[in-house]
CSV table of C-alpha atoms in Angstrom, one decimal:
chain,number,residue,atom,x,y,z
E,1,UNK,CA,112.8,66.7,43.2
E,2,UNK,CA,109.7,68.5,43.4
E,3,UNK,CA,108.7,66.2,46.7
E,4,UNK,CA,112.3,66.7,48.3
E,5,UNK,CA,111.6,70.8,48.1
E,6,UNK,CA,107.9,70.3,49.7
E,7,UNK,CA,109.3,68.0,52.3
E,8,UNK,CA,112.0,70.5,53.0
E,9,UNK,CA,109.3,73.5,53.3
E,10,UNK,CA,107.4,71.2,55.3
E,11,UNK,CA,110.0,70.5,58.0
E,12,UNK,CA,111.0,74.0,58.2
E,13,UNK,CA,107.1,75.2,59.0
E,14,UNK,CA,107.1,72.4,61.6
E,15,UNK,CA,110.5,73.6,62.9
E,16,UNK,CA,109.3,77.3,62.6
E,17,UNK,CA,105.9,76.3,64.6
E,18,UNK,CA,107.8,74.5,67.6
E,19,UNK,CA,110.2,77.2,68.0
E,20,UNK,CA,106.9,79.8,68.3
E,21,UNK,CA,105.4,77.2,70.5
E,22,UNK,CA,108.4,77.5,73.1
E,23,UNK,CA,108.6,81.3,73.3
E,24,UNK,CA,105.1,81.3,73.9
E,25,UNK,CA,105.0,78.9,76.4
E,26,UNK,CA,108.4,80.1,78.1
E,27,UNK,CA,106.7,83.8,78.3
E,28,UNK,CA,103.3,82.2,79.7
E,29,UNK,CA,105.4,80.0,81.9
E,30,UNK,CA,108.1,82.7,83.7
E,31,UNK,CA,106.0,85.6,83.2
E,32,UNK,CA,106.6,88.0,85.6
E,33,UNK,CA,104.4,90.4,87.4
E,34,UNK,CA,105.0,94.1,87.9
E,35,UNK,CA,107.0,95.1,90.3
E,36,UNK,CA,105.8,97.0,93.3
E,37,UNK,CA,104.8,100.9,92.6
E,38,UNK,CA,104.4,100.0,89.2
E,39,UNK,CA,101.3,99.2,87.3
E,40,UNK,CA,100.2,97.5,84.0
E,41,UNK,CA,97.6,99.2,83.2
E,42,UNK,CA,97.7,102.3,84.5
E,43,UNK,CA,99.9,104.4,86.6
E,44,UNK,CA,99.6,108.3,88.8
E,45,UNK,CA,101.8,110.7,89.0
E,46,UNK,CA,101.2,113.7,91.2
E,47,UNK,CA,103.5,116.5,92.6
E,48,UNK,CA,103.6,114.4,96.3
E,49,UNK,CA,103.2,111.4,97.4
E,50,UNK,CA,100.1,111.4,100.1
E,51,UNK,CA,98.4,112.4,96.9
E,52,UNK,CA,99.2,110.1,94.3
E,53,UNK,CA,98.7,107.5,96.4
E,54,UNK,CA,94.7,108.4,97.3
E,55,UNK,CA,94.3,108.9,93.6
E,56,UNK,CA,96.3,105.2,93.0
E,57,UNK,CA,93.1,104.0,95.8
E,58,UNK,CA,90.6,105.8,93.2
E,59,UNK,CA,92.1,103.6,90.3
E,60,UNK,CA,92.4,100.7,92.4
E,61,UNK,CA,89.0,100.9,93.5
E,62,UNK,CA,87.6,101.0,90.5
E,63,UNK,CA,87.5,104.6,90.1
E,64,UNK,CA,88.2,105.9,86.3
E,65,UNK,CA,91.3,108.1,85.4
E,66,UNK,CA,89.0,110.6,85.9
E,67,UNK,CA,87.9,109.9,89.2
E,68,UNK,CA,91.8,109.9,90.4
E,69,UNK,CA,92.5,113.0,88.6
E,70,UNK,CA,89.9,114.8,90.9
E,71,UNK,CA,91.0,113.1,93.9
E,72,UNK,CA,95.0,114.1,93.6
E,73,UNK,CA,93.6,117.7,92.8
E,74,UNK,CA,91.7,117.8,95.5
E,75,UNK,CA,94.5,116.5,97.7
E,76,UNK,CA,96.7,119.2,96.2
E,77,UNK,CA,94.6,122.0,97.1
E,78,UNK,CA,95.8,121.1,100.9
E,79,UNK,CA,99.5,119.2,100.9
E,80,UNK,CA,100.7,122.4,97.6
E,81,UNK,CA,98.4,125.2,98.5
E,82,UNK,CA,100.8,127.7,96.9
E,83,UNK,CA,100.3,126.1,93.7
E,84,UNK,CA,96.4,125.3,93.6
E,85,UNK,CA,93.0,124.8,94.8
E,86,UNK,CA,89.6,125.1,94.9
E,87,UNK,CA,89.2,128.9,94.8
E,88,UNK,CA,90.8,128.7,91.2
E,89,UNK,CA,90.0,127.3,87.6
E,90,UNK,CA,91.1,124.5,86.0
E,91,UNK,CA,91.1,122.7,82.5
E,92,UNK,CA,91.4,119.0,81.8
E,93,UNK,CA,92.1,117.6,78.9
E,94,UNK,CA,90.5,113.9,78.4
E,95,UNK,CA,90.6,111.4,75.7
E,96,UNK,CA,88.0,108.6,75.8
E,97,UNK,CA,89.2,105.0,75.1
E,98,UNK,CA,87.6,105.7,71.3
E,99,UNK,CA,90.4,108.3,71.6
E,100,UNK,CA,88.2,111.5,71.0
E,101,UNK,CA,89.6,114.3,73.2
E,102,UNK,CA,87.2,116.5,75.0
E,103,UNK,CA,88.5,119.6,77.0
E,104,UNK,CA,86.5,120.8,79.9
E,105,UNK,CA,87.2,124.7,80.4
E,106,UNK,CA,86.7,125.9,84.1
E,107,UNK,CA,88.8,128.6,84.4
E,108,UNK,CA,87.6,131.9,86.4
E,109,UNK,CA,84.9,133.8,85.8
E,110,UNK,CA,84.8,137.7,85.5
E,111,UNK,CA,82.4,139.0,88.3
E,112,UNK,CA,78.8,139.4,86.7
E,113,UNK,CA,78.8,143.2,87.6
E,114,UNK,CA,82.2,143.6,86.2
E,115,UNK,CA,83.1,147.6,84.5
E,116,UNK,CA,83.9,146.8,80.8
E,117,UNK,CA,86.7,149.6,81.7
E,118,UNK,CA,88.0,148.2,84.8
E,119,UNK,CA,91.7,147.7,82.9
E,120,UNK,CA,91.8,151.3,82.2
E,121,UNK,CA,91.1,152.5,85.7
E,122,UNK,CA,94.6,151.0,86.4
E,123,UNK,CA,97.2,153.1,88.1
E,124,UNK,CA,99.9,153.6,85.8
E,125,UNK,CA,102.3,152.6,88.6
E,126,UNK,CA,102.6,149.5,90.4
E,127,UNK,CA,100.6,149.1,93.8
E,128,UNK,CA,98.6,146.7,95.7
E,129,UNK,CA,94.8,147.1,94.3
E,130,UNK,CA,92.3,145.9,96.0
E,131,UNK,CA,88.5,145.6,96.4
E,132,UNK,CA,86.4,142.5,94.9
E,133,UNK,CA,86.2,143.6,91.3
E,134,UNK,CA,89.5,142.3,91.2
E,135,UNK,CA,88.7,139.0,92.4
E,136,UNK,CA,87.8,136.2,89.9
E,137,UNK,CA,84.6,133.7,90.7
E,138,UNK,CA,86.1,130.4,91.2
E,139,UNK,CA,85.1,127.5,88.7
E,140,UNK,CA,87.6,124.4,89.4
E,141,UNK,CA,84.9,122.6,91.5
E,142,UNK,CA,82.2,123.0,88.5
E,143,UNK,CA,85.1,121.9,86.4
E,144,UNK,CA,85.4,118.7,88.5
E,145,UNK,CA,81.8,118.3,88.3
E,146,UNK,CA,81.6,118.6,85.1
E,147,UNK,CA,84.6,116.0,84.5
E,148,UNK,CA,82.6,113.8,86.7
E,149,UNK,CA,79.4,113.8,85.1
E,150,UNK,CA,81.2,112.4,81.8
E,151,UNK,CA,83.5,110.5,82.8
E,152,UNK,CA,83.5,109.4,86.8
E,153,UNK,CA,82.6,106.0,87.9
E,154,UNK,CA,82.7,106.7,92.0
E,155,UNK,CA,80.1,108.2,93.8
E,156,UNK,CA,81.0,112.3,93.9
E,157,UNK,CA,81.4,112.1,97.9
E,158,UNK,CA,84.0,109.5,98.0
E,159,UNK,CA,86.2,111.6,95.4
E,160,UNK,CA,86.5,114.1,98.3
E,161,UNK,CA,87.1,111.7,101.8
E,162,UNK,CA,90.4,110.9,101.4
E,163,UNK,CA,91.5,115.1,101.2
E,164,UNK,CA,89.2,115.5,104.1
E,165,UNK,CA,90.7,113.0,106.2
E,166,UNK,CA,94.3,114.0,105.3
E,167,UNK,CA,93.1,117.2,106.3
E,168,UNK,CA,91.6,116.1,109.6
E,169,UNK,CA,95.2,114.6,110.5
E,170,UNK,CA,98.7,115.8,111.1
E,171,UNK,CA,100.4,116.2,107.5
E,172,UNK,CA,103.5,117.9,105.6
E,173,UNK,CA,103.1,121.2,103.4
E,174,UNK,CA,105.4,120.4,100.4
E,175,UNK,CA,107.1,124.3,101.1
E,176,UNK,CA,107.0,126.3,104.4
E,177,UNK,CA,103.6,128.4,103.9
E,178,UNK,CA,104.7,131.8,104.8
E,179,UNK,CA,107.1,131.2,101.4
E,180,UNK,CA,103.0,131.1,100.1
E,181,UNK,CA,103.4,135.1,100.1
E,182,UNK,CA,106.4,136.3,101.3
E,183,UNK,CA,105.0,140.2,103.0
E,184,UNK,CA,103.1,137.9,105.1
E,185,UNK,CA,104.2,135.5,108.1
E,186,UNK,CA,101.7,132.2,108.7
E,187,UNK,CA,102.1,130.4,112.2
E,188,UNK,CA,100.4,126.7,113.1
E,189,UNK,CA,98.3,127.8,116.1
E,190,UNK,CA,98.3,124.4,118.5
E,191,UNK,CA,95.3,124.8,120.2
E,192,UNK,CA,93.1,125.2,117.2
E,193,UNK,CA,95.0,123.5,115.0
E,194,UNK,CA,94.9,125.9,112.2
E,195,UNK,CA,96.9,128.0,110.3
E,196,UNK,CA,97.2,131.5,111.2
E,197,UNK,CA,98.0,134.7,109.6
E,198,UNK,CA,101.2,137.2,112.0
């Protein structure tokens, strides 16, 4: 009795081993790959297209997440100027593969001559005020730097040729740019190729 119940727990192992032995080899056999646009290991996602697809080339290249992250920012400063670019501040938030989280703050700067009472000054009614006390000092490239120096792969330069020859071609603004301010009216001046300010 006692060698029928080890010959039955030994034919169901055996049965239980083939059957893992199948699924393995019918996964290794019709394995598919991923489909196009889609990645296995990693994937971008920014707010257009021409720039998720030069930080997809950063990945692709070699480049860490890093490396893309600049390079779609830096394409965003041009295609969505409304909604950043390099005159601003930034903060990214990594986490290494050992999954410690560093956040790089590059947000702007107060000018170094800056009144400790400037708020007060304020009118109490709501006007246009101008003059450079107002104007913050930009950090998001010393942020990117910064980012870089950790955690880039790619040489610095090449972070920065793709936006410059997207720049250097004909290209789509995700919005129409007067919408960037609405008191003012922008016009594409053909012989310069530039945008102007009407």
């Amino acid at each position: 009795m006692a060698r029928s119940k080890a010959m039955v727990y030994t034919c169901c192992a055996v049965v239980m081993l083939c059957v893992v032995a199948v699924i393995v080899c019918i996964a290794v056999l019709f394995r598919h790959d991923c489909p196009d646009g889609t990645f296995s290991i990693a994937a971008v996602a920014a707010d257009s297209a021409t720039c998720s697809k030069i930080a997809r080339d950063m990945l692709q290249g070699g480049g860490s997440a890093v490396d893309g992250a600049i390079a779609a920012l830096l394409c965003t400063s041009i295609i969505n100027p409304q909604s950043m670019g390099i005159g601003g501040g930034s903060i990214f938030t990594v986490m290494d593969s050992s999954g410690k989280v560093k956040i790089i703050n590059s947000r702007e700067t107060v000018p170094g001559k800056f009144k400790a009472d400037l708020l007060e000054t304020c009118p109490k009614t709501i006007h246009m005020i101008t003059g450079s006390a107002w104007i913050g000092v930009p950090g998001e490239i010393r942020g990117y730097e910064q980012a870089h120096k950790l955690y880039g792969k790619l040489p610095w330069a090449s972070l920065f040729q793709p936006t410059i020859q997207t720049g250097q071609r004909r290209f789509s603004y995700s919005c129409d740019p007067s919408s960037i301010h609405p008191l003012r009216r922008y016009q594409l001046d053909r012989a310069t190729k530039k945008v102007v300010l009407r």
